[in-house]
Amino acid sequence: MSKGIVIDPITRIEGHLSISIDVASHQIVQAHSKGEMFRGFEVILKGRNPLDAQQITQRICGVCPVSHGMASILAQDQAYGIHLPENGRLLRNLILGANYIQSHIIHFYHLAALDFVDIAAIAQYQGQDPALQDLKSWLRAQGKTQALYPAAPFLPRYEGAYLQDTELNLIAIRHYLEALEMRALAQKMGALFSGKMPHVASLVPGGVTEKVTAQNIGAYRSMLHKLRAFIDHHYLPDVVAVAKAFPDYFRIGRGPANFMAYGVFPESNQDDRRLFPSGVLINGQLGDFDPMLITEDPTHAFYQGADELAPTRGETKPWPKKEGAYTWLKAPRYGGQVVEVGPLARMLVAYHRDQPASVRPLIDRLLGELNLTTGDLMSTMGRHAARALECKVVADRCAEWVDALRPGEPSCSAFTIPAKAVGVGITEAPRGALGHWLEIDNGKVDRYQCVVPTTWNCSPRDRRDQPGAVEQALVGTPIADEKNPIEATRVVRSFDPCIACAVH
């Protein structure tokens, strides 16, 4: 006999997500992922000037707006037949790279780490570190009693097994505070070329409006140097420390074990080479990515229609009282298959393609240190490890891109908007594969469809009753205490869900 548990809301994620699980013999046997709102960006865009798209779609999310802006201008680049100048390509990569770095840092330290770190360890702290002493004083000031009683953002949370090593807890808490500064620094770094962060102003079809100057190059280099040091000396070691303390999570949260990456960070304006290549891993076999195999299934979503439609024919017609529906997320599928997207998918595809050359040695070194195989990465802890390694690869490559900028040379190409055109913007947000599909008629947006990372990962069952990636990852997860299902939240947060994006 199973017992139903509803976790609503899942805290420390972006947006409103509810997870319903059935638990039998202290193990999850079934799960449903529920996005709980409708926004309608695709409807808002219809009839608008196409140049509004990259600004409006950035408002889908405040954490990864750059990715939506990038997908939108890539779709317009294709629709208008634009060829970018070299500075335009490099600036786009540098802006997106800064957004990746801040997103990965905030996910581990400020969203997910508190699933493992015992903030109560600060109560026993007797050292002289000013930041920790200030935090200790602040936490005590929030207390309802004389004992230390941590307040938001550290509560509410479930009780469970946290890090037992007091020193590791204190190090993690110290780095939590430093990560706040690092995230702000990454935002400032991106704003040098984007005008502002978030919701950047300089992304346009044809390139980037910001001019390249020696001053901005120097400032970006300086900030990036500090971020790379934090990633190498704090972020990566902290992930390894947590992984060693919670080795069971390399066997929990597997999911469908099918992965897809669109590819991101173009390395040339003449061909399709990208820092992270495109590809799919289906049943362990590496294959080429084919965008024509993407469909969205609304069977169990609060939308009209029952057919699996390609994004070029996609519809956004809400139906809040639809029988059999339980979420505002559609169910994207690749060739009918459930796939996982995100840093783990990108790193696994890169590992199998051996591109870029830095990925395989980094992964092999980590696996050797933890005595694991690549199969173990398909897990809750594997997602954290992949995200940290990717953060290093992106930051290191940003150092090369910024050196390749040429002050005084153009960063944007001229263009005209045709009366009729179509375009597809395929890229990767920090959380995974992102596509924008644009159709222009009479110079206006006639159809706009977004298929975003968390819609892939947190999707519902489809017409064949295949659960989505998160729903599959939850099944088999052990639940020690049904009143404190912390194990389930650890699995869900490892995907870094963004429900604001997913329901767009």
Short mmCIF file of C-alpha atoms in Angstrom, two decimals, residues 78-491:
data_model
loop_
_atom_site.label_atom_id
_atom_site.label_comp_id
_atom_site.label_asym_id
_atom_site.label_seq_id
_atom_site.Cartn_x
_atom_site.Cartn_y
_atom_site.Cartn_z
CA GLN A 78 18.35 33.16 -39.72
CA ALA A 79 15.11 34.84 -40.80
CA TYR A 80 16.94 37.96 -42.02
CA GLY A 81 19.90 36.15 -43.58
CA ILE A 82 22.46 37.92 -41.36
CA HIS A 83 26.18 37.15 -41.14
CA LEU A 84 27.81 38.28 -37.89
CA PRO A 85 31.10 40.15 -37.61
CA GLU A 86 33.72 38.37 -35.51
CA ASN A 87 33.40 40.79 -32.60
CA GLY A 88 29.64 40.16 -32.55
CA ARG A 89 30.15 36.41 -32.14
CA LEU A 90 32.75 36.86 -29.42
CA LEU A 91 30.69 39.41 -27.48
CA ARG A 92 27.64 37.16 -27.55
CA ASN A 93 29.74 34.29 -26.18
CA LEU A 94 31.21 36.49 -23.45
CA ILE A 95 27.80 37.78 -22.35
CA LEU A 96 26.29 34.30 -22.34
CA GLY A 97 29.40 32.89 -20.64
CA ALA A 98 29.05 35.37 -17.78
CA ASN A 99 25.41 34.35 -17.40
CA TYR A 100 26.39 30.66 -17.27
CA ILE A 101 28.95 31.31 -14.54
CA GLN A 102 26.57 33.25 -12.29
CA SER A 103 23.79 30.73 -12.86
CA HIS A 104 25.92 27.70 -11.96
CA ILE A 105 27.32 29.42 -8.87
CA ILE A 106 23.90 30.43 -7.55
CA HIS A 107 22.50 26.97 -8.19
CA PHE A 108 25.06 25.08 -6.16
CA TYR A 109 25.62 27.47 -3.27
CA HIS A 110 22.32 29.24 -2.84
CA LEU A 111 19.75 26.77 -4.12
CA ALA A 112 21.08 23.21 -3.76
CA ALA A 113 23.89 23.21 -1.18
CA LEU A 114 21.49 23.79 1.70
CA ASP A 115 20.14 20.29 0.99
CA PHE A 116 23.47 18.99 2.29
CA VAL A 117 25.00 21.68 4.53
CA ASP A 118 23.96 21.96 8.18
CA ILE A 119 23.52 25.68 8.79
CA ALA A 120 23.12 24.93 12.52
CA ALA A 121 26.89 24.32 12.60
CA ILE A 122 27.30 28.08 12.81
CA ALA A 123 25.86 27.91 16.34
CA GLN A 124 28.99 26.09 17.51
CA TYR A 125 31.38 28.42 15.70
CA GLN A 126 33.91 30.05 18.03
CA GLY A 127 36.42 31.36 15.48
CA GLN A 128 37.25 34.92 14.47
CA ASP A 129 36.15 34.99 10.81
CA PRO A 130 34.21 38.31 10.61
CA ALA A 131 31.77 37.03 7.97
CA LEU A 132 30.87 33.94 9.99
CA GLN A 133 30.61 35.94 13.21
CA ASP A 134 28.30 38.43 11.48
CA LEU A 135 26.19 35.60 10.09
CA LYS A 136 26.03 33.99 13.52
CA SER A 137 24.88 37.27 15.10
CA TRP A 138 22.29 37.83 12.38
CA LEU A 139 20.88 34.33 12.69
CA ARG A 140 20.64 34.64 16.46
CA ALA A 141 18.79 37.93 16.04
CA GLN A 142 16.14 36.13 13.98
CA GLY A 143 15.66 33.51 16.70
CA LYS A 144 12.46 32.91 18.60
CA THR A 145 14.48 31.68 21.57
CA GLN A 146 17.92 32.34 22.97
CA ALA A 147 19.19 29.33 21.02
CA LEU A 148 20.30 29.87 17.46
CA TYR A 149 17.27 29.50 15.21
CA PRO A 150 18.17 30.02 11.54
CA ALA A 151 15.68 32.04 9.50
CA ALA A 152 15.07 32.50 5.79
CA PRO A 153 16.68 31.73 3.40
CA PHE A 154 17.87 28.75 5.44
CA LEU A 155 14.38 27.79 6.59
CA PRO A 156 11.94 26.25 5.94
CA ARG A 157 13.57 22.97 5.01
CA TYR A 158 13.15 19.31 5.81
CA GLU A 159 15.04 17.56 8.56
CA GLY A 160 17.50 14.96 7.36
CA ALA A 161 21.09 13.79 7.28
CA TYR A 162 23.38 16.72 6.60
CA LEU A 163 27.16 17.05 6.51
CA GLN A 164 28.52 15.65 9.76
CA ASP A 165 31.94 17.30 9.57
CA THR A 166 31.71 20.66 11.38
CA GLU A 167 34.71 22.06 9.54
CA LEU A 168 33.24 21.17 6.15
CA ASN A 169 29.96 22.81 7.15
CA LEU A 170 31.75 26.00 8.16
CA ILE A 171 33.79 26.05 4.94
CA ALA A 172 30.62 25.59 2.90
CA ILE A 173 28.83 28.37 4.80
CA ARG A 174 31.83 30.68 4.30
CA HIS A 175 31.83 29.92 0.59
CA TYR A 176 28.06 30.45 0.50
CA LEU A 177 28.72 34.05 1.52
CA GLU A 178 31.60 34.47 -0.92
CA ALA A 179 29.44 33.03 -3.69
CA LEU A 180 27.01 35.93 -3.25
CA GLU A 181 29.86 38.28 -4.14
CA MET A 182 31.01 36.06 -7.01
CA ARG A 183 27.57 35.92 -8.52
CA ALA A 184 27.33 39.72 -8.40
CA LEU A 185 30.78 39.94 -9.98
CA ALA A 186 29.72 37.66 -12.86
CA GLN A 187 26.67 39.87 -13.43
CA LYS A 188 28.85 42.98 -13.53
CA MET A 189 31.24 41.23 -15.91
CA GLY A 190 28.43 40.40 -18.32
CA ALA A 191 27.00 43.92 -18.05
CA LEU A 192 30.24 45.37 -19.45
CA PHE A 193 29.16 44.21 -22.90
CA SER A 194 25.41 43.80 -22.43
CA GLY A 195 24.45 47.21 -21.05
CA LYS A 196 22.87 45.76 -17.93
CA MET A 197 22.08 42.50 -16.17
CA PRO A 198 19.58 40.91 -16.07
CA HIS A 199 17.45 41.54 -19.19
CA VAL A 200 20.28 42.83 -21.33
CA ALA A 201 19.93 45.73 -23.73
CA SER A 202 22.64 45.11 -26.32
CA LEU A 203 21.54 41.82 -27.92
CA VAL A 204 20.17 42.50 -31.40
CA PRO A 205 19.92 40.63 -34.68
CA GLY A 206 23.28 40.95 -36.40
CA GLY A 207 25.43 40.99 -33.28
CA VAL A 208 25.78 43.20 -30.21
CA THR A 209 25.34 46.98 -30.05
CA GLU A 210 28.12 47.55 -27.48
CA LYS A 211 31.43 48.68 -28.97
CA VAL A 212 34.63 46.89 -28.04
CA THR A 213 37.09 49.03 -26.06
CA ALA A 214 40.41 48.25 -24.43
CA GLN A 215 38.93 49.47 -21.13
CA ASN A 216 36.07 46.95 -21.21
CA ILE A 217 38.40 44.15 -22.26
CA GLY A 218 40.67 44.89 -19.29
CA ALA A 219 37.77 45.08 -16.85
CA TYR A 220 36.30 41.78 -18.09
CA ARG A 221 39.70 40.07 -17.77
CA SER A 222 40.13 41.33 -14.21
CA MET A 223 36.71 40.12 -13.05
CA LEU A 224 37.08 36.81 -14.85
CA HIS A 225 40.42 36.19 -13.13
CA LYS A 226 38.69 36.37 -9.72
CA LEU A 227 35.85 34.13 -10.85
CA ARG A 228 38.19 31.49 -12.25
CA ALA A 229 40.07 31.42 -8.95
CA PHE A 230 36.79 30.93 -7.04
CA ILE A 231 35.72 28.13 -9.38
CA ASP A 232 39.08 26.32 -9.17
CA HIS A 233 39.74 26.75 -5.45
CA HIS A 234 36.25 26.74 -3.92
CA TYR A 235 33.43 25.61 -6.22
CA LEU A 236 35.06 22.45 -7.62
CA PRO A 237 36.56 21.30 -4.27
CA ASP A 238 33.25 21.94 -2.49
CA VAL A 239 31.34 19.80 -4.98
CA VAL A 240 33.89 17.01 -4.55
CA ALA A 241 33.65 17.27 -0.74
CA VAL A 242 29.85 16.99 -0.84
CA ALA A 243 30.09 14.11 -3.32
CA LYS A 244 32.42 12.20 -1.01
CA ALA A 245 30.11 12.81 1.96
CA PHE A 246 27.00 11.66 0.06
CA PRO A 247 28.18 8.89 -2.31
CA ASP A 248 24.72 7.26 -2.37
CA TYR A 249 23.50 10.13 -4.55
CA PHE A 250 25.55 8.78 -7.44
CA ARG A 251 23.02 5.93 -7.42
CA ILE A 252 19.90 8.02 -6.86
CA GLY A 253 18.02 10.13 -9.41
CA ARG A 254 19.06 8.40 -12.63
CA GLY A 255 16.18 9.49 -14.85
CA PRO A 256 15.63 8.31 -18.45
CA ALA A 257 19.39 8.01 -19.17
CA ASN A 258 18.72 9.57 -22.60
CA PHE A 259 20.39 12.93 -23.18
CA MET A 260 20.19 15.72 -25.72
CA ALA A 261 22.28 18.84 -26.38
CA TYR A 262 21.71 21.45 -29.09
CA GLY A 263 25.25 22.82 -28.85
CA VAL A 264 26.25 26.27 -27.63
CA PHE A 265 28.97 28.96 -27.89
CA PRO A 266 29.77 29.14 -31.63
CA GLU A 267 33.50 28.98 -32.38
CA SER A 268 33.24 30.28 -35.94
CA ASN A 269 31.04 32.40 -38.19
CA GLN A 270 31.84 30.15 -41.15
CA ASP A 271 30.68 26.75 -39.86
CA ASP A 272 28.68 25.04 -37.11
CA ARG A 273 31.55 24.38 -34.67
CA ARG A 274 30.60 25.12 -31.08
CA LEU A 275 32.41 24.88 -27.76
CA PHE A 276 29.86 22.31 -26.57
CA PRO A 277 28.74 20.21 -29.55
CA SER A 278 25.25 19.07 -30.40
CA GLY A 279 24.25 15.44 -30.12
CA VAL A 280 21.94 12.89 -28.54
CA LEU A 281 22.69 9.87 -26.38
CA ILE A 282 19.79 7.45 -26.77
CA ASN A 283 20.10 4.04 -25.13
CA GLY A 284 23.82 4.67 -24.73
CA GLN A 285 24.38 5.38 -28.43
CA LEU A 286 25.71 8.74 -29.62
CA GLY A 287 23.83 10.25 -32.55
CA ASP A 288 23.51 13.53 -34.40
CA PHE A 289 20.87 15.99 -33.25
CA ASP A 290 17.98 16.53 -35.69
CA PRO A 291 15.64 19.43 -34.81
CA MET A 292 12.94 17.93 -37.05
CA LEU A 293 12.42 15.19 -34.44
CA ILE A 294 11.22 17.63 -31.74
CA THR A 295 7.52 17.56 -30.84
CA GLU A 296 5.38 18.78 -27.95
CA ASP A 297 2.59 16.64 -26.51
CA PRO A 298 -0.20 18.43 -24.55
CA THR A 299 -2.10 15.28 -23.49
CA HIS A 300 -1.69 15.89 -19.74
CA ALA A 301 -1.14 19.66 -19.94
CA PHE A 302 -3.75 22.38 -19.54
CA TYR A 303 -3.76 23.23 -23.25
CA GLN A 304 -6.10 22.49 -26.13
CA GLY A 305 -5.13 19.85 -28.65
CA ALA A 306 -4.06 16.26 -28.32
CA ASP A 307 -1.64 15.82 -31.21
CA GLU A 308 2.14 15.77 -30.96
CA LEU A 309 3.10 18.88 -32.93
CA ALA A 310 6.44 20.18 -34.12
CA PRO A 311 7.23 23.67 -32.75
CA THR A 312 6.71 25.09 -36.26
CA ARG A 313 3.05 24.09 -35.89
CA GLY A 314 2.80 24.53 -32.13
CA GLU A 315 -0.20 26.16 -30.48
CA THR A 316 -0.64 27.92 -27.14
CA LYS A 317 -4.32 27.69 -26.25
CA PRO A 318 -4.88 27.38 -22.49
CA TRP A 319 -7.60 25.06 -21.18
CA PRO A 320 -7.49 25.30 -17.37
CA LYS A 321 -10.32 22.80 -16.78
CA LYS A 322 -9.03 20.10 -19.13
CA GLU A 323 -9.84 16.62 -17.88
CA GLY A 324 -6.79 14.42 -17.31
CA ALA A 325 -4.36 17.36 -17.22
CA TYR A 326 -2.21 18.07 -14.18
CA THR A 327 0.38 20.69 -15.22
CA TRP A 328 0.93 23.82 -17.30
CA LEU A 329 3.98 22.22 -18.93
CA LYS A 330 3.66 20.43 -22.25
CA ALA A 331 5.63 17.22 -22.85
CA PRO A 332 8.45 17.79 -25.36
CA ARG A 333 9.81 14.59 -26.89
CA TYR A 334 12.70 13.82 -29.23
CA GLY A 335 11.68 11.20 -31.77
CA GLY A 336 9.07 10.11 -29.24
CA GLN A 337 11.73 9.63 -26.54
CA VAL A 338 11.98 11.22 -23.10
CA VAL A 339 15.36 12.98 -22.87
CA GLU A 340 17.21 14.90 -20.17
CA VAL A 341 18.80 18.24 -21.01
CA GLY A 342 21.22 20.46 -19.09
CA PRO A 343 24.86 20.51 -18.00
CA LEU A 344 24.98 16.73 -17.55
CA ALA A 345 23.65 16.20 -21.08
CA ARG A 346 26.13 18.71 -22.53
CA MET A 347 29.09 17.21 -20.69
CA LEU A 348 28.20 13.63 -21.60
CA VAL A 349 27.77 14.51 -25.28
CA ALA A 350 31.05 16.46 -25.16
CA TYR A 351 32.76 13.50 -23.45
CA HIS A 352 31.60 11.06 -26.12
CA ARG A 353 32.52 13.44 -28.96
CA ASP A 354 35.82 14.30 -27.22
CA GLN A 355 35.06 17.97 -27.88
CA PRO A 356 36.21 20.29 -26.46
CA ALA A 357 39.48 18.58 -25.64
CA SER A 358 39.38 19.77 -22.02
CA VAL A 359 36.20 17.89 -21.09
CA ARG A 360 37.33 14.25 -21.14
CA PRO A 361 40.43 14.79 -18.92
CA LEU A 362 38.36 16.80 -16.43
CA ILE A 363 35.67 14.13 -16.18
CA ASP A 364 38.19 11.26 -16.05
CA ARG A 365 40.12 13.00 -13.27
CA LEU A 366 36.95 13.49 -11.23
CA LEU A 367 35.80 9.91 -11.78
CA GLY A 368 39.22 8.64 -10.74
CA GLU A 369 39.21 10.70 -7.56
CA LEU A 370 35.75 9.42 -6.62
CA ASN A 371 36.30 5.87 -7.93
CA LEU A 372 33.31 6.11 -10.28
CA THR A 373 32.39 5.38 -13.90
CA THR A 374 30.70 7.61 -16.48
CA GLY A 375 27.46 5.73 -15.78
CA ASP A 376 27.53 7.01 -12.21
CA LEU A 377 27.26 10.56 -13.53
CA MET A 378 23.66 9.83 -14.54
CA SER A 379 22.49 10.72 -11.06
CA THR A 380 21.65 13.47 -8.59
CA MET A 381 25.27 14.06 -7.59
CA GLY A 382 26.45 13.60 -11.17
CA ARG A 383 24.41 16.64 -12.20
CA HIS A 384 26.15 18.80 -9.60
CA ALA A 385 29.56 17.54 -10.70
CA ALA A 386 28.82 18.13 -14.39
CA ARG A 387 27.60 21.66 -13.70
CA ALA A 388 30.77 22.56 -11.76
CA LEU A 389 33.07 21.12 -14.42
CA GLU A 390 31.16 22.94 -17.14
CA CYS A 391 31.49 26.19 -15.21
CA LYS A 392 35.28 25.78 -15.32
CA VAL A 393 35.31 24.99 -19.05
CA VAL A 394 33.18 28.06 -19.84
CA ALA A 395 35.22 30.40 -17.63
CA ASP A 396 38.52 29.18 -19.09
CA ARG A 397 37.25 29.63 -22.65
CA CYS A 398 35.95 33.14 -21.85
CA ALA A 399 39.56 34.08 -21.11
CA GLU A 400 40.43 33.16 -24.71
CA TRP A 401 37.40 34.83 -26.27
CA VAL A 402 38.05 38.15 -24.52
CA ASP A 403 41.65 38.12 -25.75
CA ALA A 404 40.40 37.66 -29.32
CA LEU A 405 38.30 40.86 -29.31
CA ARG A 406 39.45 43.65 -31.63
CA PRO A 407 38.81 47.25 -30.44
CA GLY A 408 37.55 49.53 -33.17
CA GLU A 409 36.19 46.77 -35.38
CA PRO A 410 32.42 46.37 -35.90
CA SER A 411 30.34 44.24 -33.56
CA CYS A 412 27.03 44.37 -35.45
CA SER A 413 25.78 43.92 -39.01
CA ALA A 414 23.01 45.91 -40.70
CA PHE A 415 19.78 44.14 -41.69
CA THR A 416 16.23 44.65 -42.92
CA ILE A 417 13.14 42.82 -41.71
CA PRO A 418 11.49 40.90 -44.58
CA ALA A 419 7.74 40.87 -45.03
CA LYS A 420 7.67 37.08 -44.76
CA ALA A 421 10.27 34.76 -43.21
CA VAL A 422 10.89 31.94 -40.76
CA GLY A 423 13.77 31.37 -38.38
CA VAL A 424 14.84 28.97 -35.66
CA GLY A 425 17.08 29.94 -32.75
CA ILE A 426 18.77 26.86 -31.30
CA THR A 427 21.05 27.31 -28.29
CA GLU A 428 21.58 26.15 -24.71
CA ALA A 429 20.56 27.92 -21.53
CA PRO A 430 22.48 27.02 -18.35
CA ARG A 431 19.67 24.57 -17.59
CA GLY A 432 19.67 22.93 -21.02
CA ALA A 433 18.42 22.88 -24.61
CA LEU A 434 16.52 26.01 -25.65
CA GLY A 435 14.78 26.72 -28.95
CA HIS A 436 12.75 29.65 -30.28
CA TRP A 437 10.70 29.18 -33.46
CA LEU A 438 9.72 32.39 -35.30
CA GLU A 439 7.38 32.96 -38.23
CA ILE A 440 6.98 36.45 -39.72
CA ASP A 441 4.09 37.53 -41.93
CA ASN A 442 3.53 41.06 -43.22
CA GLY A 443 6.56 42.17 -41.21
CA LYS A 444 5.01 41.07 -37.90
CA VAL A 445 5.31 38.02 -35.66
CA ASP A 446 2.69 35.56 -36.85
CA ARG A 447 3.78 32.55 -34.77
CA TYR A 448 6.26 32.21 -31.92
CA GLN A 449 7.01 29.04 -29.99
CA CYS A 450 9.52 28.41 -27.21
CA VAL A 451 10.61 24.96 -26.08
CA VAL A 452 12.73 25.45 -22.99
CA PRO A 453 14.99 23.31 -20.77
CA THR A 454 12.74 22.76 -17.78
CA THR A 455 9.80 21.93 -20.04
CA TRP A 456 11.94 19.02 -21.23
CA ASN A 457 13.04 17.97 -17.74
CA CYS A 458 9.88 18.59 -15.71
CA SER A 459 7.46 17.51 -18.43
CA PRO A 460 4.39 15.41 -17.61
CA ARG A 461 3.42 12.05 -19.03
CA ASP A 462 2.78 11.97 -22.75
CA ARG A 463 0.06 10.21 -24.76
CA ARG A 464 2.05 6.94 -24.45
CA ASP A 465 2.10 7.43 -20.65
CA GLN A 466 5.87 7.95 -20.57
CA PRO A 467 6.77 10.01 -17.47
CA GLY A 468 9.03 13.03 -17.90
CA ALA A 469 12.70 13.09 -16.91
CA VAL A 470 12.20 14.39 -13.34
CA GLU A 471 9.26 12.06 -12.82
CA GLN A 472 11.44 9.11 -13.85
CA ALA A 473 14.41 10.31 -11.77
CA LEU A 474 12.28 10.36 -8.61
CA VAL A 475 11.12 6.74 -8.94
CA GLY A 476 13.24 4.46 -6.76
CA THR A 477 14.45 7.28 -4.51
CA PRO A 478 14.57 6.12 -0.86
CA ILE A 479 12.53 8.17 1.62
CA ALA A 480 13.75 7.63 5.19
CA ASP A 481 11.05 9.75 6.83
CA GLU A 482 7.76 10.34 5.03
CA LYS A 483 7.25 13.56 7.01
CA ASN A 484 10.61 14.89 5.78
CA PRO A 485 11.05 13.75 2.16
CA ILE A 486 14.31 15.64 1.73
CA GLU A 487 15.65 12.95 -0.60
CA ALA A 488 13.00 13.86 -3.19
CA THR A 489 13.83 17.55 -3.08
CA ARG A 490 17.53 16.77 -3.55
CA VAL A 491 16.73 14.89 -6.74
#
